[in-house]
mmCIF file of C-alpha atoms and ligand atoms in Angstrom:
data_model
loop_
_atom_site.group_PDB
_atom_site.id
_atom_site.type_symbol
_atom_site.label_atom_id
_atom_site.label_comp_id
_atom_site.label_asym_id
_atom_site.label_seq_id
_atom_site.Cartn_x
_atom_site.Cartn_y
_atom_site.Cartn_z
ATOM 1 C CA UNK C 1 -9.847 -12.893 3.683
ATOM 2 C CA UNK C 2 -11.793 -9.831 2.546
ATOM 3 C CA UNK C 3 -10.981 -8.180 -0.768
ATOM 4 C CA UNK C 4 -8.004 -5.926 -0.051
ATOM 5 C CA UNK C 5 -7.052 -2.969 -2.247
ATOM 6 C CA UNK C 6 -3.374 -2.004 -2.230
ATOM 7 C CA UNK C 7 -2.429 1.630 -2.785
ATOM 8 C CA UNK C 8 1.105 3.008 -2.700
ATOM 9 C CA UNK C 9 3.632 4.700 -4.874
ATOM 10 C CA UNK C 10 6.077 2.670 -6.978
ATOM 11 C CA UNK C 11 8.535 0.797 -4.804
ATOM 12 C CA UNK C 12 6.385 0.996 -1.680
ATOM 13 C CA UNK C 13 6.163 -2.807 -1.434
ATOM 14 C CA UNK C 14 2.740 -3.658 -2.857
ATOM 15 C CA UNK C 15 3.994 -6.655 -4.832
ATOM 16 C CA UNK C 16 6.213 -7.757 -1.927
ATOM 17 C CA UNK C 17 3.167 -7.679 0.381
ATOM 18 C CA UNK C 18 1.212 -9.986 -1.910
ATOM 19 C CA UNK C 19 4.168 -12.395 -1.975
ATOM 20 C CA UNK C 20 4.576 -12.253 1.831
ATOM 21 C CA UNK C 21 0.907 -12.748 2.677
ATOM 22 C CA UNK C 22 -0.124 -15.367 0.248
ATOM 23 C CA UNK C 23 1.127 -15.862 -3.204
ATOM 24 C CA UNK C 24 4.908 -16.335 -3.127
ATOM 25 C CA UNK C 25 4.947 -16.731 -6.909
ATOM 26 C CA UNK C 26 3.315 -13.368 -7.628
ATOM 27 C CA UNK C 27 5.233 -11.404 -10.216
ATOM 28 C CA UNK C 28 3.521 -8.232 -11.359
ATOM 29 C CA UNK C 29 3.140 -7.665 -15.061
ATOM 30 C CA UNK C 30 4.916 -4.522 -16.113
ATOM 31 C CA UNK C 31 1.733 -2.927 -17.328
ATOM 32 C CA UNK C 32 -0.033 0.043 -15.843
ATOM 33 C CA UNK C 33 -3.076 -2.005 -14.954
ATOM 34 C CA UNK C 34 -5.043 -3.102 -11.900
ATOM 35 C CA UNK C 35 -4.156 -6.714 -11.066
ATOM 36 C CA UNK C 36 -6.277 -9.243 -9.164
ATOM 37 C CA UNK C 37 -4.422 -11.891 -7.200
ATOM 38 C CA UNK C 38 -6.471 -13.934 -4.730
ATOM 39 C CA UNK C 39 -7.974 -11.474 -2.237
ATOM 40 C CA UNK C 40 -5.594 -8.689 -3.329
ATOM 41 C CA UNK C 41 -6.287 -5.945 -5.808
ATOM 42 C CA UNK C 42 -2.964 -4.341 -6.752
ATOM 43 C CA UNK C 43 -3.001 -0.864 -8.234
ATOM 44 C CA UNK C 44 -0.243 0.793 -10.253
ATOM 45 C CA UNK C 45 1.915 3.295 -8.375
ATOM 46 C CA UNK C 46 1.104 5.756 -11.143
ATOM 47 C CA UNK C 47 -2.499 5.858 -9.911
ATOM 48 C CA UNK C 48 -1.218 7.566 -6.778
ATOM 49 C CA UNK C 49 1.581 9.525 -8.395
ATOM 50 C CA UNK C 50 -0.636 11.352 -10.881
ATOM 51 C CA UNK C 51 -3.809 12.972 -9.679
ATOM 52 C CA UNK C 52 -5.624 12.462 -12.945
ATOM 53 C CA UNK C 53 -5.777 8.764 -12.032
ATOM 54 C CA UNK C 54 -7.441 9.346 -8.638
ATOM 55 C CA UNK C 55 -10.896 8.597 -10.096
ATOM 56 C CA UNK C 56 -9.568 5.186 -11.196
ATOM 57 C CA UNK C 57 -8.499 4.464 -7.614
ATOM 58 C CA UNK C 58 -11.860 5.517 -6.214
ATOM 59 C CA UNK C 59 -13.726 3.393 -8.767
ATOM 60 C CA UNK C 60 -11.554 0.355 -8.059
ATOM 61 C CA UNK C 61 -12.043 0.816 -4.310
ATOM 62 C CA UNK C 62 -15.751 0.139 -4.775
ATOM 63 C CA UNK C 63 -14.816 -3.529 -5.312
ATOM 64 C CA UNK C 64 -12.880 -3.965 -2.076
ATOM 65 C CA UNK C 65 -13.714 -4.493 1.599
ATOM 66 C CA UNK C 66 -10.684 -2.675 2.948
ATOM 67 C CA UNK C 67 -7.712 -0.665 1.771
ATOM 68 C CA UNK C 68 -4.039 -0.960 2.645
ATOM 69 C CA UNK C 69 -2.065 2.236 2.066
ATOM 70 C CA UNK C 70 1.652 1.508 1.863
ATOM 71 C CA UNK C 71 4.599 3.802 2.545
ATOM 72 C CA UNK C 72 8.193 2.603 2.540
ATOM 73 C CA UNK C 73 10.231 3.534 5.605
ATOM 74 C CA UNK C 74 13.120 4.225 3.209
ATOM 75 C CA UNK C 75 11.278 6.895 1.205
ATOM 76 C CA UNK C 76 12.194 10.437 2.275
ATOM 77 C CA UNK C 77 9.146 11.969 0.634
ATOM 78 C CA UNK C 78 5.547 10.971 0.088
ATOM 79 C CA UNK C 79 3.141 11.855 -2.709
ATOM 80 C CA UNK C 80 -0.038 10.948 -0.837
ATOM 81 C CA UNK C 81 -2.055 14.159 -0.424
ATOM 82 C CA UNK C 82 -3.358 15.280 2.967
ATOM 83 C CA UNK C 83 -6.524 13.435 4.036
ATOM 84 C CA UNK C 84 -6.392 11.240 0.923
ATOM 85 C CA UNK C 85 -7.673 8.242 2.876
ATOM 86 C CA UNK C 86 -10.973 9.995 3.589
ATOM 87 C CA UNK C 87 -11.784 9.978 -0.126
ATOM 88 C CA UNK C 88 -12.608 6.261 0.063
ATOM 89 C CA UNK C 89 -15.675 4.962 1.803
ATOM 90 C CA UNK C 90 -13.672 2.046 3.220
ATOM 91 C CA UNK C 91 -11.554 1.138 6.241
ATOM 92 C CA UNK C 92 -7.977 2.188 5.469
ATOM 93 C CA UNK C 93 -5.065 0.532 7.257
ATOM 94 C CA UNK C 94 -1.607 2.029 6.834
ATOM 95 C CA UNK C 95 1.393 -0.241 6.291
ATOM 96 C CA UNK C 96 4.948 0.987 6.777
ATOM 97 C CA UNK C 97 7.131 -1.350 4.699
ATOM 98 C CA UNK C 98 10.899 -1.973 4.795
ATOM 99 C CA UNK C 99 10.812 -1.285 8.535
ATOM 100 C CA UNK C 100 14.063 -3.224 9.062
ATOM 101 C CA UNK C 101 15.977 -1.775 6.139
ATOM 102 C CA UNK C 102 19.116 0.211 6.774
ATOM 103 C CA UNK C 103 18.183 3.918 6.677
ATOM 104 C CA UNK C 104 14.582 3.035 7.526
ATOM 105 C CA UNK C 105 12.716 5.800 9.333
ATOM 106 C CA UNK C 106 9.486 4.229 10.518
ATOM 107 C CA UNK C 107 8.327 7.354 12.359
ATOM 108 C CA UNK C 108 8.662 9.474 9.208
ATOM 109 C CA UNK C 109 6.536 6.981 7.263
ATOM 110 C CA UNK C 110 3.947 6.960 10.075
ATOM 111 C CA UNK C 111 3.797 10.756 9.845
ATOM 112 C CA UNK C 112 3.184 10.581 6.092
ATOM 113 C CA UNK C 113 0.325 8.156 6.669
ATOM 114 C CA UNK C 114 -1.177 10.214 9.481
ATOM 115 C CA UNK C 115 -1.105 13.262 7.235
ATOM 116 C CA UNK C 116 -2.922 11.191 4.599
ATOM 117 C CA UNK C 117 -5.700 10.663 7.145
ATOM 118 C CA UNK C 118 -4.774 7.086 8.087
ATOM 119 C CA UNK C 119 -5.407 6.374 11.773
ATOM 120 C CA UNK C 120 -4.244 2.763 12.148
ATOM 121 C CA UNK C 121 -0.744 1.920 11.003
ATOM 122 C CA UNK C 122 1.276 -1.303 11.192
ATOM 123 C CA UNK C 123 4.990 -1.592 10.468
ATOM 124 C CA UNK C 124 6.312 -4.627 8.624
ATOM 125 C CA UNK C 125 9.302 -5.917 6.763
ATOM 126 C CA UNK C 126 8.704 -8.506 4.083
ATOM 127 C CA UNK C 127 12.305 -9.668 4.031
ATOM 128 C CA UNK C 128 12.702 -10.384 7.758
ATOM 129 C CA UNK C 129 9.004 -11.240 8.112
ATOM 130 C CA UNK C 130 8.578 -8.924 11.077
ATOM 131 C CA UNK C 131 5.032 -7.607 11.386
ATOM 132 C CA UNK C 132 3.647 -10.041 8.813
ATOM 133 C CA UNK C 133 1.591 -12.140 11.313
ATOM 134 C CA UNK C 134 0.086 -8.949 12.763
ATOM 135 C CA UNK C 135 -0.750 -7.741 9.271
ATOM 136 C CA UNK C 136 -2.355 -11.077 8.393
ATOM 137 C CA UNK C 137 -4.418 -10.904 11.586
ATOM 138 C CA UNK C 138 -5.546 -7.365 10.784
ATOM 139 C CA UNK C 139 -6.858 -8.515 7.435
ATOM 140 C CA UNK C 140 -9.092 -11.071 9.191
HETATM 141 N N1 GDP P 1 13.960 -5.464 2.763
HETATM 142 C C1 GDP P 1 12.740 -5.212 2.288
HETATM 143 N N2 GDP P 1 12.563 -4.979 0.981
HETATM 144 C C2 GDP P 1 11.315 -4.717 0.541
HETATM 145 C C3 GDP P 1 10.208 -4.665 1.395
HETATM 146 N N3 GDP P 1 9.112 -4.349 0.663
HETATM 147 C C4 GDP P 1 9.527 -4.215 -0.603
HETATM 148 N N4 GDP P 1 10.853 -4.439 -0.692
HETATM 149 C C5 GDP P 1 11.699 -4.351 -1.907
HETATM 150 O O1 GDP P 1 11.506 -3.053 -2.444
HETATM 151 C C6 GDP P 1 11.407 -3.101 -3.845
HETATM 152 C C7 GDP P 1 10.082 -2.546 -4.312
HETATM 153 O O2 GDP P 1 9.041 -3.377 -3.804
HETATM 154 P P1 GDP P 1 7.781 -3.745 -4.699
HETATM 155 O O3 GDP P 1 6.986 -4.750 -3.933
HETATM 156 O O4 GDP P 1 8.152 -4.119 -6.083
HETATM 157 O O5 GDP P 1 7.020 -2.336 -4.727
HETATM 158 P P2 GDP P 1 5.705 -1.933 -5.557
HETATM 159 O O6 GDP P 1 6.174 -1.098 -6.706
HETATM 160 O O7 GDP P 1 4.881 -1.127 -4.596
HETATM 161 O O8 GDP P 1 5.015 -3.191 -5.962
HETATM 162 C C8 GDP P 1 11.604 -4.564 -4.229
HETATM 163 O O9 GDP P 1 12.961 -4.748 -4.557
HETATM 164 C C9 GDP P 1 11.236 -5.308 -2.972
HETATM 165 O O10 GDP P 1 11.889 -6.550 -2.871
HETATM 166 C C10 GDP P 1 10.428 -4.907 2.799
HETATM 167 O O11 GDP P 1 9.515 -4.868 3.640
HETATM 168 N N5 GDP P 1 11.709 -5.174 3.179
HETATM 169 MG MG1 MG P 2 4.314 -3.809 -7.790
#
């Protein structure tokens, strides 16, 4: 699997994705730090939530082959700025998480990702497992 950078605000499912796609034992440290776990590079939600950390995201992205940008289908708002995905010189795949949750709105999350400049979006739910094989296949 290529090196995959995970970007998403807190609660968007970054840690759950790592558990679903590989390392079931992954438990993030509660530190605001980039974490390396197998092919995954997990970034703190704060890096997306506060624009003064954007340079840290861009620098970290230099180490990856592709980027997953996560948005939860249960989140009614999104902090990812318009065209954010174009800031990285990498393929960016959008992932809508919690697609099967009650009150999920997958279309809303897709809109957030489109506005962020993400063209390809997959929907998944790490509890039911729906969309996980497709996501694994997309990572190659
Ligand atoms: N049902 C369901 N819960 C999810 C999913 N993704 C994340 N969660 C839950 O949402 C919460 C936040 O997810 P987490 O992976 O910690 O988000 P992070 O802050 O981006 O790492 C946790 O309680 C997860 O178990 C999903 O696809 N389906
Ligand atoms: Mg996490």
